[in-house]
Amino acid sequence: MSSSIHPTSEWHAMQDVFYRKHRVYQMQWAELDLSRFRVSSSSFGGPIALLRDDRLLLEAGPAPTLDSSIHVFSASGQTIGKIEYDGVHHIAGFAWNNREQLVCVQEDGTVRIFSLSGQDPTSFSLGPDARGGVVDCRFWDQGLVAMTGDYRFVYVNDICEPKPKLMADAHLTELPHSWAIVPPHLTLSHHVEVLASVGATLLSIDAVGVQDQLLDHGPYAHISVSPNGRLAALCSDNGRRIQVVSMDFQRSFSEYNSTTNDTLTDMAWCGSDAAVASFATGETLLLGPFGDTLTFTHDAPMHLVQELDGVRMFNALSHEFLCKVSEDSKSVFQIGSTSPAALLYDAMDGIRAHSSRADDTVRSIQDDMPQAVDTCISAAGSEPIAELQQSLLRAASLGKSFLPVYSGDKLVDMCRNLRVVNCLTSYSVGIPVSLLQFQSLPFEEWVARLLNRNQHKLAATLCHYMEQPADQVYVHWACAKIRSSSTDDDALYRSLRERLDTLQGSTIASFVDIAEVANHCGYQRLAIRLLEHEPRAANQVPLLISMGQERTAMDAAIRSGDADLVYFVIFHLFKAMPLGEFFQVVGRTPAAGRLFERYCVEQKSPILEDYYFQDDAFAKSAHLIVIDNLREKDSGKLVANLKVAHKILLNDRARALESAAMDAHIRLVQVQRQMEQELGLPLVGLPLNETLAQCLAKGNYARGSKLRTEFKIPERRYYWIKLHALVLRRDWAELARLANAKKSPIGYTPFVDECIAALQYQEAAKYIARCEASERPHHYLRIGFYREAAQAAAKDIDVLRRVHAAASGDPTLQHDLAQQIEQLSRSH
């Protein structure tokens, strides 16, 4: 529309409310006769799907007729793609979900989900409840309700995690005249509800029960629920009567009665308080909240698409948007408006025309200038025409220049958002959205919708413009490049790297998605090379395993230093490989081998023995047998198992010392078995020193001497052990023989210490005389032999003083020591 045309030329009054019907596109497709097709259009300016209606007998003619595939067009009528459908099973219903995926429900109960490109569809079944076939369907964002051949309703709350469930039985015996659904987010029970026209009334059906609304103006040919779930529009069977009622069906708000026999083809809502009806003659009716109507005439019936803030209407020739005019736009553009925003807008027009009154107009606003600026900015957001948006934003900028303090963030954000909205709405993109719709979804969602259309360059530009990360754009581009490529792995890798390496200020955080597509398309070498750039091993490893690259996966897991990731690879290899090959792969990497050993030890897995055997780990095998027999009570079994371990250990020449120790231990266990029978003590399992001590403590000195000779116990150790055992037995005669046999290798101080510890001071005194001269006074003092201590001290004044201080109970000795100390002091 030219900016010379006043914006109110598109306005249509309904009492004090205005509605705008704006032409968005002249459709770019060939002049199709849409009456020959089944049509489904997505909300938020989404794509249009056309499927030739196989229920109609079509005549040959000049108008183009599409084949049996599902053809996908943008909202401007440009071809996006084609979904190949086998056509074996008829489609009972199809619609777009909120992810721009086409959900097709076949008559046999199979649900198939297609992306915008038609690649890699997924499917699931509605289960045994739909075995009678599906005759009709209704959809909401991520769910659906299907009516089966026996007139029951099956619903799925989330098609991503389908769990089909059966609704309550309404005991229908024939098809309802019409039916609609109330999505779960609009109901009090948070469960989907079905409104079915049966006879003259409506039945409300949910998962729990059926409720008759007790109406008497039916049957109803069309039922439409408002976006907020508070109102319902009902069209009588003859198409002459449209009524808007509350959802409890107790109040009627507006009613329209037609005098013609026109047939209603579609019905939707414009906002939450006005219903829109499309008739077969091309007439479109807007029914307001209080019974007022607006009528629009078109060349052909319009298909209606309900949006957040209005309704989109399209036929083979044009695409239009009908919505309520915002209060901000009314404030600026309504004829005769004297609001500050209207004056500011007029002042901007005056400045363009070089009018001298413009300055006076601006100054007349005075204190209302902030409000005027805000209103112009908001009005720009609700206007669909770029020229009007620019004019309003210029007016806001003019008003801002007269304000000493005013944040320009709101103006900047509005300019930025409107540029993106206008870009999306352009013919080449074909996503007609309003600012409200754009702001109601995350920016990443709009980027994803562009990527669905392979608009990679535009998506990347918008990401940079909006200062948002563009990772998903480059990943999607790389995946699309791989899918469409016919070159070899190396050439394709060079092409991808050349492009991705030139990214300005951006990097791809993860290469896993690209590698998955490469592997799926048969480029396994390319996938492996791409995974080399993946920074996170936790993402790398699962894909490498799925590609059969177990060794590479193991190396990546080891490099990551993540033990859990290494265990993940180990467990996968254990399940997927023969045992021998598994041992080779794990044993090739020392870190993986150690982790596998630790796991087997903790879990007491018998497979560890096989692992050691194949790896020729003789010492580890022997050690494992020893560890397993630490608590073996049967000495016969213990000896037999230890002999097996010793035999294994003999195979490792580098383990001669350990082999000798093992042999000695086996002989010790055998000796302990014999001694147990002789002494009646539990000796098996005790160390050699403890065994010797137990033997001597029982007085079997001959056996102890033999044990010493057989196991070559060092003399010093033997003396220590026997000394302690003899004192413990109180065998002083044998102790004396031990001390007198020859010079003690450990000296005689240990004899003194052991006797003192046993409180045998007289016995200790026998050995003090054999100690070193310097130690004797100290030992005599310990046992209270003060005269002997004084004699041993000789002329050592310090020791004599200590004896003098200790002998407080012997005055005579103290007197003699005092004189001796005095004489020694004088002589020095």
XYZ file of N, CA, C and O in Angstrom, residues 277-396:
480
model
N -16.535 -16.465 9.870
C -17.115 -17.576 9.119
C -16.878 -17.342 7.639
O -17.043 -16.236 7.132
N -16.466 -18.388 6.940
C -16.245 -18.317 5.494
C -17.296 -19.164 4.801
O -17.539 -20.314 5.196
N -17.900 -18.581 3.752
C -18.986 -19.253 3.043
C -18.542 -19.652 1.649
O -17.560 -19.123 1.098
N -19.262 -20.594 1.076
C -18.895 -21.154 -0.225
C -18.958 -20.119 -1.332
O -18.263 -20.247 -2.346
N -19.755 -19.087 -1.205
C -19.871 -18.062 -2.243
C -18.705 -17.080 -2.228
O -18.626 -16.214 -3.104
N -17.808 -17.193 -1.255
C -16.697 -16.253 -1.155
C -16.921 -15.181 -0.122
O -16.038 -14.352 0.126
N -18.079 -15.172 0.490
C -18.362 -14.174 1.513
C -17.744 -14.600 2.845
O -17.785 -15.774 3.224
N -17.150 -13.629 3.542
C -16.569 -13.877 4.859
C -17.250 -12.970 5.860
O -17.356 -11.751 5.636
N -17.699 -13.562 6.957
C -18.479 -12.828 7.953
C -17.693 -12.733 9.251
O -17.145 -13.729 9.735
N -17.621 -11.529 9.804
C -17.037 -11.318 11.133
C -18.175 -11.021 12.093
O -18.882 -10.021 11.946
N -18.352 -11.891 13.091
C -19.429 -11.743 14.067
C -18.838 -11.225 15.358
O -18.033 -11.897 16.011
N -19.186 -9.982 15.740
C -18.634 -9.341 16.918
C -19.232 -9.851 18.201
O -20.179 -10.653 18.198
N -18.693 -9.372 19.326
C -19.126 -9.902 20.628
C -20.550 -9.536 21.009
O -21.118 -10.150 21.901
N -21.138 -8.551 20.354
C -22.509 -8.145 20.727
C -23.471 -8.285 19.564
O -24.465 -7.556 19.476
N -23.156 -9.169 18.635
C -24.057 -9.439 17.528
C -23.804 -8.593 16.304
O -24.460 -8.804 15.273
N -22.911 -7.616 16.366
C -22.603 -6.811 15.188
C -21.806 -7.657 14.199
O -21.036 -8.544 14.581
N -21.935 -7.356 12.921
C -21.269 -8.141 11.889
C -20.579 -7.237 10.882
O -20.967 -6.080 10.691
N -19.553 -7.779 10.285
C -18.890 -7.175 9.132
C -18.808 -8.234 8.058
O -18.517 -9.399 8.343
N -19.057 -7.843 6.823
C -19.060 -8.793 5.715
C -18.003 -8.384 4.701
O -17.916 -7.211 4.320
N -17.218 -9.339 4.264
C -16.186 -9.116 3.249
C -16.438 -10.079 2.095
O -16.766 -11.252 2.314
N -16.258 -9.583 0.899
C -16.547 -10.378 -0.289
C -15.250 -10.715 -1.009
O -14.388 -9.844 -1.204
N -15.112 -11.983 -1.392
C -13.932 -12.453 -2.113
C -14.363 -13.235 -3.348
O -15.535 -13.608 -3.484
N -13.388 -13.494 -4.213
C -13.687 -14.221 -5.450
C -13.935 -15.702 -5.217
O -14.569 -16.359 -6.040
N -13.401 -16.236 -4.120
C -13.535 -17.665 -3.831
C -13.570 -17.841 -2.322
O -13.194 -16.934 -1.564
N -14.051 -18.994 -1.853
C -14.077 -19.217 -0.400
C -12.681 -19.093 0.203
O -11.678 -19.464 -0.408
N -12.643 -18.585 1.405
C -11.373 -18.366 2.093
C -11.127 -19.496 3.102
O -12.042 -19.932 3.809
N -9.884 -19.928 3.164
C -9.452 -20.850 4.220
C -8.956 -20.008 5.393
O -8.180 -19.070 5.205
N -9.387 -20.352 6.583
C -9.110 -19.545 7.767
C -8.033 -20.205 8.626
O -8.063 -21.420 8.858
N -7.103 -19.379 9.099
C -6.043 -19.843 9.995
C -6.039 -18.948 11.219
O -5.788 -17.746 11.116
N -6.348 -19.517 12.349
C -6.470 -18.751 13.588
C -5.087 -18.392 14.126
O -4.206 -19.239 14.246
N -4.881 -17.089 14.452
C -3.632 -16.613 15.010
C -3.881 -15.989 16.382
O -5.036 -15.833 16.804
N -2.799 -15.636 17.054
C -2.923 -15.040 18.391
C -3.747 -13.760 18.376
O -4.577 -13.526 19.249
N -3.495 -12.909 17.381
C -4.083 -11.578 17.362
C -5.001 -11.355 16.180
O -5.300 -10.206 15.826
N -5.428 -12.401 15.527
C -6.321 -12.230 14.381
C -6.523 -13.541 13.663
O -6.351 -14.632 14.227
N -6.887 -13.438 12.397
C -7.110 -14.629 11.585
C -6.558 -14.359 10.187
O -6.751 -13.290 9.608
N -5.801 -15.333 9.661
C -5.325 -15.250 8.286
C -6.350 -15.920 7.377
O -6.905 -16.967 7.715
N -6.565 -15.324 6.201
C -7.547 -15.839 5.250
C -6.867 -15.919 3.884
O -6.251 -14.946 3.434
N -6.948 -17.054 3.252
C -6.345 -17.167 1.930
C -7.201 -18.052 1.034
O -7.932 -18.933 1.487
N -7.100 -17.752 -0.277
C -7.651 -18.613 -1.313
C -6.611 -18.725 -2.413
O -5.435 -18.445 -2.188
N -6.996 -19.116 -3.596
C -6.030 -19.331 -4.663
C -5.403 -18.036 -5.149
O -4.348 -18.063 -5.790
N -6.022 -16.892 -4.847
C -5.538 -15.626 -5.402
C -4.839 -14.738 -4.383
O -3.854 -14.077 -4.712
N -5.314 -14.680 -3.167
C -4.781 -13.708 -2.219
C -4.690 -14.302 -0.814
O -5.311 -15.317 -0.505
N -3.888 -13.622 -0.010
C -3.699 -13.999 1.391
C -3.875 -12.723 2.212
O -3.150 -11.743 1.998
N -4.829 -12.740 3.134
C -5.161 -11.537 3.893
C -5.098 -11.811 5.387
O -5.148 -12.964 5.824
N -4.989 -10.720 6.148
C -4.946 -10.829 7.605
C -5.986 -9.895 8.189
O -6.011 -8.698 7.901
N -6.855 -10.462 9.001
C -7.925 -9.713 9.642
C -7.660 -9.653 11.132
O -7.467 -10.691 11.773
N -7.623 -8.433 11.681
C -7.344 -8.299 13.101
C -7.987 -7.027 13.630
O -8.431 -6.157 12.863
N -8.034 -6.908 14.937
C -8.572 -5.718 15.581
C -7.505 -4.629 15.558
O -6.321 -4.889 15.776
N -7.939 -3.402 15.306
C -7.020 -2.271 15.318
C -6.663 -1.954 16.770
O -7.548 -1.848 17.632
N -5.378 -1.804 17.040
C -4.943 -1.547 18.411
C -5.354 -0.149 18.872
O -5.587 0.762 18.061
N -5.423 0.020 20.174
C -5.775 1.322 20.740
C -4.724 2.376 20.396
O -5.043 3.549 20.211
N -3.466 1.963 20.298
C -2.411 2.912 19.953
C -2.579 3.424 18.525
O -2.414 4.623 18.258
N -2.933 2.530 17.592
C -3.159 2.967 16.217
C -4.371 3.877 16.137
O -4.376 4.872 15.394
N -5.425 3.535 16.889
C -6.598 4.414 16.918
C -6.226 5.791 17.443
O -6.666 6.819 16.915
N -5.413 5.825 18.466
C -5.031 7.101 19.061
C -4.285 7.981 18.064
O -4.428 9.201 18.077
N -3.511 7.356 17.165
C -2.720 8.130 16.211
C -3.516 8.455 14.957
O -3.515 9.607 14.489
N -4.226 7.467 14.392
C -4.770 7.622 13.043
C -6.265 7.892 12.987
O -6.774 8.270 11.923
N -7.000 7.686 14.074
C -8.453 7.876 13.989
C -8.773 9.305 13.579
O -8.155 10.269 14.061
N -9.723 9.425 12.659
C -10.105 10.738 12.151
C -10.567 11.622 13.308
O -11.421 11.232 14.114
N -9.985 12.833 13.388
C -10.360 13.784 14.432
C -9.647 13.585 15.747
O -9.940 14.294 16.727
N -8.699 12.636 15.817
C -7.984 12.390 17.076
C -7.093 13.574 17.416
O -6.365 14.109 16.566
N -7.157 13.994 18.666
C -6.310 15.100 19.159
C -5.377 14.610 20.266
O -4.914 15.408 21.090
N -5.097 13.324 20.265
C -4.208 12.776 21.287
C -2.795 13.296 21.059
O -2.446 13.724 19.948
N -1.952 13.293 22.084
C -0.566 13.750 21.891
C 0.145 12.991 20.782
O 0.928 13.573 20.025
N -0.118 11.673 20.680
C 0.548 10.894 19.633
C 0.094 11.346 18.249
O 0.909 11.433 17.315
N -1.201 11.633 18.075
C -1.698 12.111 16.785
C -1.086 13.460 16.435
O -0.711 13.717 15.281
N -0.976 14.348 17.429
C -0.359 15.651 17.176
C 1.115 15.497 16.806
O 1.615 16.206 15.914
N 1.816 14.589 17.470
C 3.222 14.368 17.168
C 3.372 13.826 15.750
O 4.285 14.236 15.004
N 2.489 12.903 15.362
C 2.550 12.351 14.004
C 2.261 13.440 12.983
O 2.923 13.513 11.928
N 1.256 14.302 13.260
C 0.943 15.417 12.349
C 2.123 16.373 12.258
O 2.413 16.920 11.185
N 2.809 16.596 13.374
C 3.964 17.487 13.356
C 5.060 16.919 12.457
O 5.739 17.665 11.738
N 5.218 15.606 12.462
C 6.213 15.011 11.588
C 5.844 15.199 10.135
O 6.698 15.509 9.288
N 4.555 15.066 9.817
C 4.105 15.338 8.443
C 4.340 16.794 8.082
O 4.718 17.128 6.951
N 4.127 17.688 9.054
C 4.345 19.116 8.802
C 5.812 19.419 8.516
O 6.134 20.256 7.667
N 6.694 18.767 9.219
C 8.130 18.989 8.985
C 8.505 18.521 7.583
O 9.281 19.192 6.874
N 7.935 17.405 7.153
C 8.208 16.937 5.794
C 7.715 17.952 4.757
O 8.356 18.140 3.715
N 6.576 18.582 5.075
C 5.999 19.552 4.132
C 6.553 20.951 4.337
O 6.064 21.907 3.714
N 7.561 21.065 5.236
C 8.180 22.375 5.534
C 7.152 23.381 6.043
O 7.172 24.560 5.680
N 6.228 22.891 6.872
C 5.187 23.768 7.413
C 5.716 24.472 8.656
O 6.378 23.870 9.502
N 5.378 25.748 8.785
C 5.827 26.529 9.948
C 5.041 26.184 11.199
O 5.438 26.556 12.315
N 3.939 25.484 11.036
C 3.097 25.147 12.188
C 3.611 23.902 12.911
O 3.133 23.587 13.989
N 4.549 23.187 12.306
C 5.022 21.944 12.920
C 5.643 22.208 14.279
O 5.406 21.471 15.245
N 6.438 23.291 14.377
C 7.090 23.577 15.650
C 6.068 23.908 16.733
O 6.191 23.465 17.876
N 5.052 24.663 16.358
C 4.008 24.988 17.337
C 3.261 23.734 17.790
O 2.887 23.612 18.962
N 3.046 22.834 16.860
C 2.341 21.585 17.214
C 3.150 20.771 18.216
O 2.608 20.252 19.201
N 4.471 20.666 17.978
C 5.314 19.908 18.900
C 5.313 20.551 20.271
O 5.200 19.872 21.306
N 5.424 21.878 20.315
C 5.494 22.550 21.601
C 4.173 22.489 22.349
O 4.137 22.598 23.579
N 3.068 22.299 21.622
C 1.755 22.228 22.294
C 1.588 20.933 23.082
O 0.730 20.841 23.954
N 2.396 19.926 22.740
C 2.278 18.642 23.456
C 2.844 18.771 24.856
O 2.308 18.229 25.824
N 3.979 19.455 25.005
C 4.624 19.752 26.289
C 4.801 18.495 27.146
O 5.505 17.570 26.771
N 4.135 18.451 28.295
C 4.354 17.375 29.269
C 3.893 16.004 28.778
O 4.228 14.982 29.380
N 3.081 15.975 27.733
C 2.578 14.691 27.229
C 3.508 14.053 26.204
O 3.168 13.038 25.590
N 4.673 14.634 26.026
C 5.577 14.126 24.994
C 6.030 12.680 25.260
O 6.061 11.857 24.326
N 6.418 12.300 26.494
C 6.793 10.895 26.704
C 5.685 9.912 26.321
O 5.943 8.874 25.702
N 4.436 10.266 26.679
C 3.313 9.397 26.318
C 3.146 9.330 24.806
O 2.888 8.261 24.235
N 3.316 10.475 24.132
C 3.176 10.502 22.683
C 4.237 9.641 22.012
O 3.955 8.898 21.057
N 5.469 9.712 22.515
C 6.541 8.907 21.938
C 6.253 7.420 22.119
O 6.378 6.618 21.180
N 5.865 7.048 23.343
C 5.572 5.630 23.603
C 4.435 5.127 22.738
O 4.471 4.002 22.220
N 3.397 5.951 22.552
C 2.249 5.539 21.744
C 2.641 5.353 20.292
O 2.224 4.379 19.639
N 3.452 6.262 19.757
C 3.898 6.121 18.364
C 4.740 4.861 18.181
O 4.617 4.153 17.174
N 5.586 4.560 19.159
C 6.398 3.341 19.063
C 5.512 2.106 19.088
O 5.681 1.183 18.276
N 4.557 2.070 20.009
C 3.655 0.915 20.096
C 2.786 0.791 18.850
O 2.522 -0.318 18.365
N 2.332 1.927 18.320
C 1.509 1.897 17.108
C 2.305 1.353 15.923
O 1.768 0.630 15.079
N 3.586 1.687 15.859
C 4.423 1.150 14.783
C 4.477 -0.367 14.851
O 4.504 -1.050 13.816
N 4.484 -0.922 16.069
C 4.534 -2.370 16.221
C 3.264 -3.064 15.784
O 3.295 -4.257 15.467
N 2.149 -2.370 15.767
C 0.889 -2.998 15.379
C 0.504 -2.710 13.929
O -0.509 -3.229 13.458
N 1.281 -1.908 13.222
C 0.985 -1.592 11.826
C 1.646 -2.612 10.908
O 2.815 -2.951 11.081
N 0.938 -3.113 9.888
C 1.519 -4.124 8.998
C 2.295 -3.544 7.814
O 2.987 -4.274 7.122
N 2.170 -2.235 7.572
C 2.772 -1.625 6.386
C 4.074 -0.942 6.781
O 4.104 -0.131 7.716
N 5.158 -1.259 6.062
C 6.481 -0.757 6.431
C 6.549 0.766 6.375
O 7.198 1.398 7.214
N 5.881 1.389 5.383
C 5.938 2.844 5.275
C 5.323 3.522 6.497
O 5.862 4.517 7.010
N 4.210 2.969 6.969
C 3.579 3.540 8.164
C 4.449 3.305 9.398
O 4.542 4.166 10.276
N 5.077 2.147 9.468
C 5.987 1.888 10.580
C 7.111 2.924 10.617
O 7.442 3.476 11.674
N 7.683 3.184 9.461
C 8.770 4.163 9.395
C 8.303 5.546 9.805
O 8.991 6.271 10.538
N 7.113 5.934 9.333
C 6.596 7.258 9.678
C 6.368 7.387 11.177
O 6.702 8.411 11.785
N 5.812 6.346 11.787
C 5.559 6.389 13.229
C 6.858 6.422 14.020
O 6.972 7.146 15.022
N 7.836 5.667 13.584
C 9.112 5.645 14.305
C 9.854 6.972 14.120
O 10.552 7.428 15.039
N 9.715 7.603 12.941
C 10.317 8.935 12.757
C 9.646 9.947 13.680
O 10.317 10.821 14.250
N 8.337 9.815 13.813
C 7.623 10.726 14.717
C 8.089 10.511 16.153
O 8.305 11.481 16.905
N 8.265 9.247 16.549
C 8.751 8.968 17.899
C 10.162 9.522 18.084
O 10.501 10.073 19.142
